[in-house]
Amino acid sequence: MSLSAVLSAAGSPPSPSPSPGASTPAVPTFQDAQQSATHAAGWIEQNWSTWLETGLRIVLILVIAAVLRIVVRRAITKMIDRMNRTVQAVDNTALGGLLIHAERRRQRSQAIGSVLRSVASFLILGTAGLMVLSAFKINLAPLLASAGVAGVAIGFGARNLVTDFLSGVFMIIEDQYGVGDQIDAGVASGEVIEVGLRVTKLRGENGEIWYVRNGEVKRIGNLSQGWATADVDVTVRSSEDLDKVKTTLDEVAEKMTKEEPWNEILWGPIEVLGLDSVQIDSMTVRVAAKTMPGKAVTVERELRWRVKRAFDAARIPIVGESTVAPDLDTASVADVAAPSAFSNPTSPESREASPIASAAPVAPMAPQRTAGKQP
């Protein structure tokens, strides 16, 4: 019997006398109440140390988890800041300023920091919660088994989402591409306008926006990292003087390399690589140059423009141009075809080639009459 029940029974007024034949309940005495209070005090005295130990353990777990979470998040933030300072040190060079710009660096650092901080908080707080439940003597085996089954079910149901998320994390950490890069993702190509953990947004050539799931990207071709190559093929007739062609191309290359803004876009001299192919009636000379990322097409167009003008000035025709019909008065005798024997109808060749004439039809003969006989 509890202490409150005993005290309430001791302080209550005496109940009326029961009717004859009814059983009289036992009325607790003051000694019983004192004994119950003694037992309760003894039980509290025996268990207060356990309660205090459990409470202190829970408080210690929570304090350690909170401090560890703050320390880890600050360490992640300092690591991201150190990465940014390292990149800023490279920004003073021409290559560094072209490879990474501020928006791409800011977005990449924010994404990496957010993912790392979220993962750290989940691990630390989840572990602390399990330790608190264990301090209350709660069996964690069924809970962990249920969480494992639920995780497997969620993984099977949302495997595409998990794949997109993990692919996005590795793409950002490995710096495969960033905002402003020209990429070819296989399923779509264009300029990157936003990089997310699940979806990447691309601006196509015609202005359309492509939403590409990171899990669907199997290969990525980044056209904005490192350097690009501008290749121009010049096709001329096979009878042209190669020395003259090479001299004209060298003059165009040297002039273009020294002019602005091409002297900044070009990262090396324009080189005449030589003959790329030789045909019966034509030959192709290749010209190449190393350029700034994303400027290869611009350099190729300008180089074709200048090569065409230089070849016109040097009177070097490019294969594919229209030619003037030769003058019949100045044509040589060798250019005139010999007369054919079939043009003369009396020649033996014409008679042999003419069709065979059909024979004239023979008239039927009249029947002869026998002399001395009458019909």
mmCIF file of C-alpha atoms in Angstrom:
data_model
loop_
_atom_site.group_PDB
_atom_site.id
_atom_site.type_symbol
_atom_site.label_atom_id
_atom_site.label_comp_id
_atom_site.label_asym_id
_atom_site.label_seq_id
_atom_site.Cartn_x
_atom_site.Cartn_y
_atom_site.Cartn_z
ATOM 1 C CA MET A 1 0.000 0.000 0.000
ATOM 2 C CA SER A 2 1.309 3.408 -0.917
ATOM 3 C CA LEU A 3 2.133 6.163 1.533
ATOM 4 C CA SER A 4 -0.568 8.505 0.213
ATOM 5 C CA ALA A 5 -3.233 5.851 0.651
ATOM 6 C CA VAL A 6 -2.120 5.231 4.224
ATOM 7 C CA LEU A 7 -2.111 8.907 5.124
ATOM 8 C CA SER A 8 -5.486 9.490 3.561
ATOM 9 C CA ALA A 9 -6.880 6.531 5.425
ATOM 10 C CA ALA A 10 -5.417 7.770 8.705
ATOM 11 C CA GLY A 11 -6.793 11.258 8.338
ATOM 12 C CA SER A 12 -10.280 10.320 7.138
ATOM 13 C CA PRO A 13 -13.234 10.356 9.590
ATOM 14 C CA PRO A 14 -14.403 7.053 10.990
ATOM 15 C CA SER A 15 -16.820 5.290 8.695
ATOM 16 C CA PRO A 16 -20.304 4.452 9.915
ATOM 17 C CA SER A 17 -20.845 1.153 11.527
ATOM 18 C CA PRO A 18 -21.592 -1.484 8.969
ATOM 19 C CA SER A 19 -24.876 -3.140 8.855
ATOM 20 C CA PRO A 20 -25.192 -6.539 10.439
ATOM 21 C CA GLY A 21 -24.122 -9.311 8.138
ATOM 22 C CA ALA A 22 -21.604 -7.123 6.159
ATOM 23 C CA SER A 23 -17.881 -7.786 6.392
ATOM 24 C CA THR A 24 -15.921 -5.082 8.219
ATOM 25 C CA PRO A 25 -12.791 -3.932 6.285
ATOM 26 C CA ALA A 26 -9.535 -3.661 8.144
ATOM 27 C CA VAL A 27 -8.766 -0.089 9.146
ATOM 28 C CA PRO A 28 -5.040 0.772 8.784
ATOM 29 C CA THR A 29 -3.456 2.042 11.875
ATOM 30 C CA PHE A 30 -0.834 4.705 12.363
ATOM 31 C CA GLN A 31 1.814 2.046 12.712
ATOM 32 C CA ASP A 32 0.932 0.730 9.265
ATOM 33 C CA ALA A 33 1.266 4.229 7.827
ATOM 34 C CA GLN A 34 4.596 4.692 9.536
ATOM 35 C CA GLN A 35 5.812 1.368 8.205
ATOM 36 C CA SER A 36 4.743 2.234 4.646
ATOM 37 C CA ALA A 37 6.502 5.582 4.849
ATOM 38 C CA THR A 38 9.602 3.827 6.108
ATOM 39 C CA HIS A 39 9.517 1.407 3.157
ATOM 40 C CA ALA A 40 9.051 4.276 0.652
ATOM 41 C CA ALA A 41 11.911 6.248 2.139
ATOM 42 C CA GLY A 42 14.091 3.183 2.065
ATOM 43 C CA TRP A 43 13.225 2.507 -1.609
ATOM 44 C CA ILE A 44 14.061 6.102 -2.528
ATOM 45 C CA GLU A 45 17.283 5.914 -0.553
ATOM 46 C CA GLN A 46 18.253 2.732 -2.345
ATOM 47 C CA ASN A 47 17.523 4.085 -5.852
ATOM 48 C CA TRP A 48 18.455 7.766 -5.682
ATOM 49 C CA SER A 49 22.055 6.991 -6.581
ATOM 50 C CA THR A 50 20.925 5.115 -9.697
ATOM 51 C CA TRP A 51 18.668 8.008 -10.735
ATOM 52 C CA LEU A 52 21.429 10.510 -10.167
ATOM 53 C CA GLU A 53 23.888 8.403 -12.137
ATOM 54 C CA THR A 54 21.435 8.051 -15.052
ATOM 55 C CA GLY A 55 20.658 11.760 -15.073
ATOM 56 C CA LEU A 56 24.300 12.747 -14.985
ATOM 57 C CA ARG A 57 25.056 10.281 -17.792
ATOM 58 C CA ILE A 58 22.293 11.718 -19.964
ATOM 59 C CA VAL A 59 23.423 15.286 -19.299
ATOM 60 C CA LEU A 60 27.026 14.330 -20.035
ATOM 61 C CA ILE A 61 26.015 12.640 -23.319
ATOM 62 C CA LEU A 62 24.045 15.686 -24.449
ATOM 63 C CA VAL A 63 26.799 18.115 -23.504
ATOM 64 C CA ILE A 64 29.473 16.073 -25.278
ATOM 65 C CA ALA A 65 27.276 15.724 -28.378
ATOM 66 C CA ALA A 66 26.570 19.470 -28.505
ATOM 67 C CA VAL A 67 30.226 20.395 -28.038
ATOM 68 C CA LEU A 68 31.391 17.816 -30.583
ATOM 69 C CA ARG A 69 28.823 19.043 -33.110
ATOM 70 C CA ILE A 70 29.981 22.656 -32.720
ATOM 71 C CA VAL A 71 33.639 21.671 -33.021
ATOM 72 C CA VAL A 72 33.066 19.530 -36.120
ATOM 73 C CA ARG A 73 30.948 22.184 -37.863
ATOM 74 C CA ARG A 74 33.589 24.850 -37.183
ATOM 75 C CA ALA A 75 36.300 22.536 -38.463
ATOM 76 C CA ILE A 76 34.328 21.953 -41.674
ATOM 77 C CA THR A 77 33.811 25.695 -42.102
ATOM 78 C CA LYS A 78 37.531 26.379 -41.628
ATOM 79 C CA MET A 79 38.389 23.658 -44.122
ATOM 80 C CA ILE A 80 36.073 25.210 -46.735
ATOM 81 C CA ASP A 81 37.560 28.660 -46.059
ATOM 82 C CA ARG A 82 41.066 27.262 -46.463
ATOM 83 C CA MET A 83 40.060 25.751 -49.801
ATOM 84 C CA ASN A 84 38.739 29.137 -50.910
ATOM 85 C CA ARG A 85 41.950 30.890 -49.827
ATOM 86 C CA THR A 86 44.022 28.369 -51.781
ATOM 87 C CA VAL A 87 41.957 29.024 -54.890
ATOM 88 C CA GLN A 88 42.167 32.789 -54.378
ATOM 89 C CA ALA A 89 45.963 32.501 -54.292
ATOM 90 C CA VAL A 90 45.798 30.942 -57.753
ATOM 91 C CA ASP A 91 43.442 33.671 -59.007
ATOM 92 C CA ASN A 92 46.354 36.074 -59.427
ATOM 93 C CA THR A 93 47.627 33.992 -62.345
ATOM 94 C CA ALA A 94 46.045 34.042 -65.793
ATOM 95 C CA LEU A 95 45.237 30.340 -65.695
ATOM 96 C CA GLY A 96 43.596 30.485 -62.282
ATOM 97 C CA GLY A 97 41.394 33.419 -63.208
ATOM 98 C CA LEU A 98 40.121 31.558 -66.234
ATOM 99 C CA LEU A 99 39.514 28.175 -64.677
ATOM 100 C CA ILE A 100 37.520 29.174 -61.604
ATOM 101 C CA HIS A 101 35.408 32.272 -61.093
ATOM 102 C CA ALA A 102 33.741 33.627 -57.954
ATOM 103 C CA GLU A 103 30.227 32.286 -58.476
ATOM 104 C CA ARG A 104 31.389 28.775 -59.179
ATOM 105 C CA ARG A 105 33.743 28.801 -56.169
ATOM 106 C CA ARG A 106 31.053 30.161 -53.854
ATOM 107 C CA GLN A 107 28.419 27.644 -54.937
ATOM 108 C CA ARG A 108 30.792 24.708 -54.751
ATOM 109 C CA SER A 109 32.009 25.644 -51.271
ATOM 110 C CA GLN A 110 28.466 26.149 -50.016
ATOM 111 C CA ALA A 111 27.335 22.804 -51.369
ATOM 112 C CA ILE A 112 30.286 20.901 -49.937
ATOM 113 C CA GLY A 113 30.014 22.636 -46.562
ATOM 114 C CA SER A 114 26.257 22.047 -46.345
ATOM 115 C CA VAL A 115 26.575 18.343 -47.141
ATOM 116 C CA LEU A 116 29.436 17.760 -44.694
ATOM 117 C CA ARG A 117 27.754 19.689 -41.879
ATOM 118 C CA SER A 118 24.467 17.842 -42.383
ATOM 119 C CA VAL A 119 26.166 14.449 -42.372
ATOM 120 C CA ALA A 120 28.183 15.316 -39.253
ATOM 121 C CA SER A 121 25.117 16.578 -37.371
ATOM 122 C CA PHE A 122 23.116 13.482 -38.303
ATOM 123 C CA LEU A 123 25.814 11.097 -37.132
ATOM 124 C CA ILE A 124 26.563 12.922 -33.873
ATOM 125 C CA LEU A 125 22.955 13.556 -32.819
ATOM 126 C CA GLY A 126 21.817 10.088 -33.900
ATOM 127 C CA THR A 127 24.536 8.433 -31.855
ATOM 128 C CA ALA A 128 23.717 10.636 -28.843
ATOM 129 C CA GLY A 129 20.023 9.725 -29.072
ATOM 130 C CA LEU A 130 20.804 6.021 -29.078
ATOM 131 C CA MET A 131 23.107 6.417 -26.068
ATOM 132 C CA VAL A 132 20.369 8.269 -24.162
ATOM 133 C CA LEU A 133 17.883 5.474 -24.860
ATOM 134 C CA SER A 134 20.474 2.969 -23.722
ATOM 135 C CA ALA A 135 20.915 4.913 -20.466
ATOM 136 C CA PHE A 136 17.204 4.350 -19.740
ATOM 137 C CA LYS A 137 17.757 0.579 -20.009
ATOM 138 C CA ILE A 138 15.791 0.395 -23.255
ATOM 139 C CA ASN A 139 16.586 -2.524 -25.502
ATOM 140 C CA LEU A 140 17.865 -1.059 -28.769
ATOM 141 C CA ALA A 141 17.933 -4.302 -30.755
ATOM 142 C CA PRO A 142 14.282 -4.114 -31.956
ATOM 143 C CA LEU A 143 14.671 -0.401 -32.681
ATOM 144 C CA LEU A 144 17.818 -0.905 -34.731
ATOM 145 C CA ALA A 145 16.245 -3.835 -36.579
ATOM 146 C CA SER A 146 13.166 -1.763 -37.422
ATOM 147 C CA ALA A 147 15.339 1.142 -38.560
ATOM 148 C CA GLY A 148 17.364 -1.214 -40.741
ATOM 149 C CA VAL A 149 14.248 -2.637 -42.393
ATOM 150 C CA ALA A 150 12.817 0.846 -42.908
ATOM 151 C CA GLY A 151 16.114 2.029 -44.397
ATOM 152 C CA VAL A 152 16.179 -0.896 -46.825
ATOM 153 C CA ALA A 153 12.567 -0.210 -47.857
ATOM 154 C CA ILE A 154 13.253 3.486 -48.372
ATOM 155 C CA GLY A 155 16.424 2.657 -50.286
ATOM 156 C CA PHE A 156 14.535 0.378 -52.691
ATOM 157 C CA GLY A 157 11.669 2.829 -53.103
ATOM 158 C CA ALA A 158 13.812 5.923 -53.571
ATOM 159 C CA ARG A 159 16.906 4.385 -55.170
ATOM 160 C CA ASN A 160 16.826 6.909 -58.035
ATOM 161 C CA LEU A 161 16.743 9.782 -55.544
ATOM 162 C CA VAL A 162 19.621 8.296 -53.567
ATOM 163 C CA THR A 163 21.596 7.741 -56.787
ATOM 164 C CA ASP A 164 21.041 11.334 -57.898
ATOM 165 C CA PHE A 165 22.053 12.667 -54.490
ATOM 166 C CA LEU A 166 25.257 10.625 -54.227
ATOM 167 C CA SER A 167 26.225 11.439 -57.830
ATOM 168 C CA GLY A 168 25.690 15.132 -57.148
ATOM 169 C CA VAL A 169 27.831 14.999 -54.017
ATOM 170 C CA PHE A 170 30.757 13.372 -55.831
ATOM 171 C CA MET A 171 30.428 15.715 -58.818
ATOM 172 C CA ILE A 172 30.692 18.740 -56.550
ATOM 173 C CA ILE A 173 33.488 17.334 -54.390
ATOM 174 C CA GLU A 174 35.535 16.267 -57.432
ATOM 175 C CA ASP A 175 34.857 19.612 -59.159
ATOM 176 C CA GLN A 176 33.828 17.955 -62.429
ATOM 177 C CA TYR A 177 32.049 21.127 -63.580
ATOM 178 C CA GLY A 178 30.668 24.371 -62.206
ATOM 179 C CA VAL A 179 28.557 27.387 -63.010
ATOM 180 C CA GLY A 180 29.554 28.932 -66.337
ATOM 181 C CA ASP A 181 31.195 25.812 -67.781
ATOM 182 C CA GLN A 182 30.321 24.501 -71.233
ATOM 183 C CA ILE A 183 29.726 20.771 -70.820
ATOM 184 C CA ASP A 184 28.462 17.820 -72.823
ATOM 185 C CA ALA A 185 26.591 15.519 -70.446
ATOM 186 C CA GLY A 186 25.511 13.018 -73.079
ATOM 187 C CA VAL A 187 21.774 13.516 -72.555
ATOM 188 C CA ALA A 188 22.146 17.295 -73.029
ATOM 189 C CA SER A 189 24.808 19.907 -73.630
ATOM 190 C CA GLY A 190 25.115 23.617 -72.906
ATOM 191 C CA GLU A 191 26.243 26.131 -70.296
ATOM 192 C CA VAL A 192 25.874 25.214 -66.626
ATOM 193 C CA ILE A 193 23.666 27.760 -64.850
ATOM 194 C CA GLU A 194 23.077 25.888 -61.579
ATOM 195 C CA VAL A 195 24.589 22.853 -59.876
ATOM 196 C CA GLY A 196 22.455 21.027 -57.326
ATOM 197 C CA LEU A 197 22.783 17.831 -55.350
ATOM 198 C CA ARG A 198 20.015 16.191 -57.405
ATOM 199 C CA VAL A 199 19.592 18.192 -60.639
ATOM 200 C CA THR A 200 21.948 20.206 -62.846
ATOM 201 C CA LYS A 201 20.533 23.028 -65.007
ATOM 202 C CA LEU A 202 21.991 23.640 -68.457
ATOM 203 C CA ARG A 203 21.333 26.483 -70.919
ATOM 204 C CA GLY A 204 21.226 25.059 -74.459
ATOM 205 C CA GLU A 205 22.380 26.678 -77.681
ATOM 206 C CA ASN A 206 18.842 27.833 -78.534
ATOM 207 C CA GLY A 207 18.178 29.264 -75.069
ATOM 208 C CA GLU A 208 16.325 26.252 -73.674
ATOM 209 C CA ILE A 209 16.963 25.061 -70.116
ATOM 210 C CA TRP A 210 17.775 21.395 -69.575
ATOM 211 C CA TYR A 211 17.146 19.789 -66.176
ATOM 212 C CA VAL A 212 19.547 16.847 -66.004
ATOM 213 C CA ARG A 213 19.387 14.408 -63.111
ATOM 214 C CA ASN A 214 22.848 13.760 -61.755
ATOM 215 C CA GLY A 215 22.258 10.009 -61.606
ATOM 216 C CA GLU A 216 21.606 9.865 -65.368
ATOM 217 C CA VAL A 217 24.943 11.412 -66.310
ATOM 218 C CA LYS A 218 27.307 8.629 -67.357
ATOM 219 C CA ARG A 219 30.007 10.815 -68.912
ATOM 220 C CA ILE A 220 30.839 14.526 -68.864
ATOM 221 C CA GLY A 221 32.873 16.470 -71.373
ATOM 222 C CA ASN A 222 33.928 19.821 -69.911
ATOM 223 C CA LEU A 223 34.851 22.342 -72.598
ATOM 224 C CA SER A 224 35.776 25.101 -70.134
ATOM 225 C CA GLN A 225 38.606 23.552 -68.140
ATOM 226 C CA GLY A 226 42.263 23.690 -69.111
ATOM 227 C CA TRP A 227 42.489 24.840 -72.714
ATOM 228 C CA ALA A 228 40.783 24.333 -76.080
ATOM 229 C CA THR A 229 42.079 23.681 -79.596
ATOM 230 C CA ALA A 230 40.992 25.556 -82.715
ATOM 231 C CA ASP A 231 41.441 23.461 -85.874
ATOM 232 C CA VAL A 232 40.943 24.832 -89.406
ATOM 233 C CA ASP A 233 41.277 22.694 -92.551
ATOM 234 C CA VAL A 234 42.144 24.519 -95.793
ATOM 235 C CA THR A 235 41.511 22.534 -98.988
ATOM 236 C CA VAL A 236 43.288 23.619 -102.170
ATOM 237 C CA ARG A 237 43.986 22.046 -105.535
ATOM 238 C CA SER A 238 46.636 19.369 -105.703
ATOM 239 C CA SER A 239 48.542 21.389 -108.313
ATOM 240 C CA GLU A 240 49.120 24.355 -105.985
ATOM 241 C CA ASP A 241 52.582 25.273 -104.777
ATOM 242 C CA LEU A 242 52.880 24.042 -101.192
ATOM 243 C CA ASP A 243 55.576 26.556 -100.310
ATOM 244 C CA LYS A 244 53.346 29.415 -101.412
ATOM 245 C CA VAL A 245 50.404 28.018 -99.469
ATOM 246 C CA LYS A 246 52.499 27.588 -96.300
ATOM 247 C CA THR A 247 54.013 31.069 -96.613
ATOM 248 C CA THR A 248 50.545 32.635 -96.928
ATOM 249 C CA LEU A 249 49.253 30.714 -93.896
ATOM 250 C CA ASP A 250 52.303 31.680 -91.830
ATOM 251 C CA GLU A 251 51.731 35.345 -92.609
ATOM 252 C CA VAL A 252 48.085 35.085 -91.547
ATOM 253 C CA ALA A 253 49.020 33.275 -88.331
ATOM 254 C CA GLU A 254 51.759 35.743 -87.373
ATOM 255 C CA LYS A 255 49.545 38.763 -87.999
ATOM 256 C CA MET A 256 46.597 37.371 -86.073
ATOM 257 C CA THR A 257 48.764 36.367 -83.091
ATOM 258 C CA LYS A 258 50.033 39.930 -82.625
ATOM 259 C CA GLU A 259 46.666 41.706 -82.878
ATOM 260 C CA GLU A 260 44.220 42.355 -80.042
ATOM 261 C CA PRO A 261 42.171 40.722 -78.592
ATOM 262 C CA TRP A 262 43.532 37.577 -80.213
ATOM 263 C CA ASN A 263 46.895 37.884 -78.468
ATOM 264 C CA GLU A 264 45.073 37.259 -75.145
ATOM 265 C CA ILE A 265 42.693 34.590 -76.391
ATOM 266 C CA LEU A 266 45.437 32.607 -78.089
ATOM 267 C CA TRP A 267 47.601 30.699 -75.594
ATOM 268 C CA GLY A 268 50.196 29.746 -78.164
ATOM 269 C CA PRO A 269 51.292 30.439 -81.743
ATOM 270 C CA ILE A 270 49.097 29.396 -84.631
ATOM 271 C CA GLU A 271 50.857 26.440 -86.244
ATOM 272 C CA VAL A 272 50.617 25.070 -89.780
ATOM 273 C CA LEU A 273 50.657 21.354 -89.047
ATOM 274 C CA GLY A 274 51.068 20.326 -92.680
ATOM 275 C CA LEU A 275 49.121 18.142 -95.089
ATOM 276 C CA ASP A 276 46.253 16.343 -93.412
ATOM 277 C CA SER A 277 45.080 14.486 -96.535
ATOM 278 C CA VAL A 278 45.949 14.268 -100.243
ATOM 279 C CA GLN A 279 43.398 13.379 -102.925
ATOM 280 C CA ILE A 280 43.589 13.098 -106.701
ATOM 281 C CA ASP A 281 42.353 16.621 -107.329
ATOM 282 C CA SER A 282 42.758 18.280 -103.887
ATOM 283 C CA MET A 283 44.836 18.408 -100.744
ATOM 284 C CA THR A 284 44.012 19.591 -97.202
ATOM 285 C CA VAL A 285 46.314 21.656 -95.003
ATOM 286 C CA ARG A 286 45.526 21.802 -91.271
ATOM 287 C CA VAL A 287 46.090 24.887 -89.108
ATOM 288 C CA ALA A 288 45.746 24.604 -85.298
ATOM 289 C CA ALA A 289 46.093 26.843 -82.238
ATOM 290 C CA LYS A 290 45.707 26.469 -78.459
ATOM 291 C CA THR A 291 43.097 28.913 -77.146
ATOM 292 C CA MET A 292 41.289 30.014 -74.044
ATOM 293 C CA PRO A 293 38.564 27.576 -72.888
ATOM 294 C CA GLY A 294 35.302 28.183 -74.716
ATOM 295 C CA LYS A 295 36.888 30.391 -77.412
ATOM 296 C CA ALA A 296 37.830 27.726 -79.951
ATOM 297 C CA VAL A 297 34.828 28.355 -82.218
ATOM 298 C CA THR A 298 35.447 32.117 -82.219
ATOM 299 C CA VAL A 299 39.101 31.649 -83.162
ATOM 300 C CA GLU A 300 38.208 29.175 -85.918
ATOM 301 C CA ARG A 301 35.742 31.597 -87.521
ATOM 302 C CA GLU A 302 38.212 34.484 -87.457
ATOM 303 C CA LEU A 303 40.998 32.297 -88.806
ATOM 304 C CA ARG A 304 38.851 31.092 -91.736
ATOM 305 C CA TRP A 305 37.949 34.695 -92.514
ATOM 306 C CA ARG A 306 41.570 35.775 -92.633
ATOM 307 C CA VAL A 307 42.740 32.729 -94.601
ATOM 308 C CA LYS A 308 40.084 33.293 -97.262
ATOM 309 C CA ARG A 309 41.050 36.930 -97.715
ATOM 310 C CA ALA A 310 44.758 36.095 -97.850
ATOM 311 C CA PHE A 311 44.230 33.338 -100.421
ATOM 312 C CA ASP A 312 42.152 35.638 -102.593
ATOM 313 C CA ALA A 313 44.941 38.226 -102.509
ATOM 314 C CA ALA A 314 47.542 35.577 -103.346
ATOM 315 C CA ARG A 315 45.324 34.121 -106.116
ATOM 316 C CA ILE A 316 45.203 30.701 -104.514
ATOM 317 C CA PRO A 317 41.791 29.168 -105.247
ATOM 318 C CA ILE A 318 40.139 27.046 -102.599
ATOM 319 C CA VAL A 319 38.519 23.823 -103.749
ATOM 320 C CA GLY A 320 34.798 24.282 -104.090
ATOM 321 C CA GLU A 321 34.878 27.685 -105.781
ATOM 322 C CA SER A 322 33.115 28.090 -109.143
ATOM 323 C CA THR A 323 35.391 27.941 -112.178
ATOM 324 C CA VAL A 324 35.065 29.888 -115.468
ATOM 325 C CA ALA A 325 34.073 27.876 -118.565
ATOM 326 C CA PRO A 326 36.934 27.611 -121.071
ATOM 327 C CA ASP A 327 36.807 29.749 -124.238
ATOM 328 C CA LEU A 328 35.972 27.668 -127.322
ATOM 329 C CA ASP A 329 38.121 29.846 -129.605
ATOM 330 C CA THR A 330 41.236 29.196 -127.552
ATOM 331 C CA ALA A 331 40.515 25.517 -126.946
ATOM 332 C CA SER A 332 43.195 23.198 -128.272
ATOM 333 C CA VAL A 333 42.575 20.486 -130.813
ATOM 334 C CA ALA A 334 43.238 17.854 -128.197
ATOM 335 C CA ASP A 335 40.282 19.141 -126.181
ATOM 336 C CA VAL A 336 37.880 18.381 -129.120
ATOM 337 C CA ALA A 337 36.486 14.854 -129.208
ATOM 338 C CA ALA A 338 37.094 12.744 -132.347
ATOM 339 C CA PRO A 339 34.077 12.177 -134.660
ATOM 340 C CA SER A 340 32.213 8.951 -134.149
ATOM 341 C CA ALA A 341 31.925 6.334 -136.911
ATOM 342 C CA PHE A 342 28.286 5.883 -136.047
ATOM 343 C CA SER A 343 27.504 9.445 -137.129
ATOM 344 C CA ASN A 344 27.842 8.398 -140.841
ATOM 345 C CA PRO A 345 24.825 6.244 -141.855
ATOM 346 C CA THR A 346 26.734 4.648 -144.772
ATOM 347 C CA SER A 347 29.630 3.447 -142.685
ATOM 348 C CA PRO A 348 29.999 -0.282 -142.028
ATOM 349 C CA GLU A 349 29.570 0.326 -138.295
ATOM 350 C CA SER A 350 26.234 2.037 -138.831
ATOM 351 C CA ARG A 351 25.026 -0.725 -141.182
ATOM 352 C CA GLU A 352 26.005 -3.387 -138.704
ATOM 353 C CA ALA A 353 24.240 -1.542 -135.902
ATOM 354 C CA SER A 354 21.027 -0.936 -137.911
ATOM 355 C CA PRO A 355 18.095 -3.312 -137.231
ATOM 356 C CA ILE A 356 17.434 -6.230 -139.600
ATOM 357 C CA ALA A 357 14.617 -5.495 -142.153
ATOM 358 C CA SER A 358 11.699 -7.933 -142.116
ATOM 359 C CA ALA A 359 10.997 -10.001 -145.341
ATOM 360 C CA ALA A 360 8.003 -9.060 -147.625
ATOM 361 C CA PRO A 361 4.916 -11.313 -147.228
ATOM 362 C CA VAL A 362 4.351 -13.965 -150.012
ATOM 363 C CA ALA A 363 0.946 -13.886 -151.805
ATOM 364 C CA PRO A 364 -1.044 -17.160 -151.677
ATOM 365 C CA MET A 365 -1.140 -19.176 -154.972
ATOM 366 C CA ALA A 366 -4.485 -19.816 -156.810
ATOM 367 C CA PRO A 367 -5.633 -23.449 -157.049
ATOM 368 C CA GLN A 368 -4.996 -25.143 -160.504
ATOM 369 C CA ARG A 369 -7.844 -26.773 -162.473
ATOM 370 C CA THR A 370 -7.502 -30.265 -164.022
ATOM 371 C CA ALA A 371 -8.262 -30.438 -167.796
ATOM 372 C CA GLY A 372 -11.306 -32.423 -168.943
ATOM 373 C CA LYS A 373 -12.955 -32.369 -165.553
ATOM 374 C CA GLN A 374 -15.871 -30.314 -164.647
ATOM 375 C CA PRO A 375 -16.533 -29.299 -161.184
#
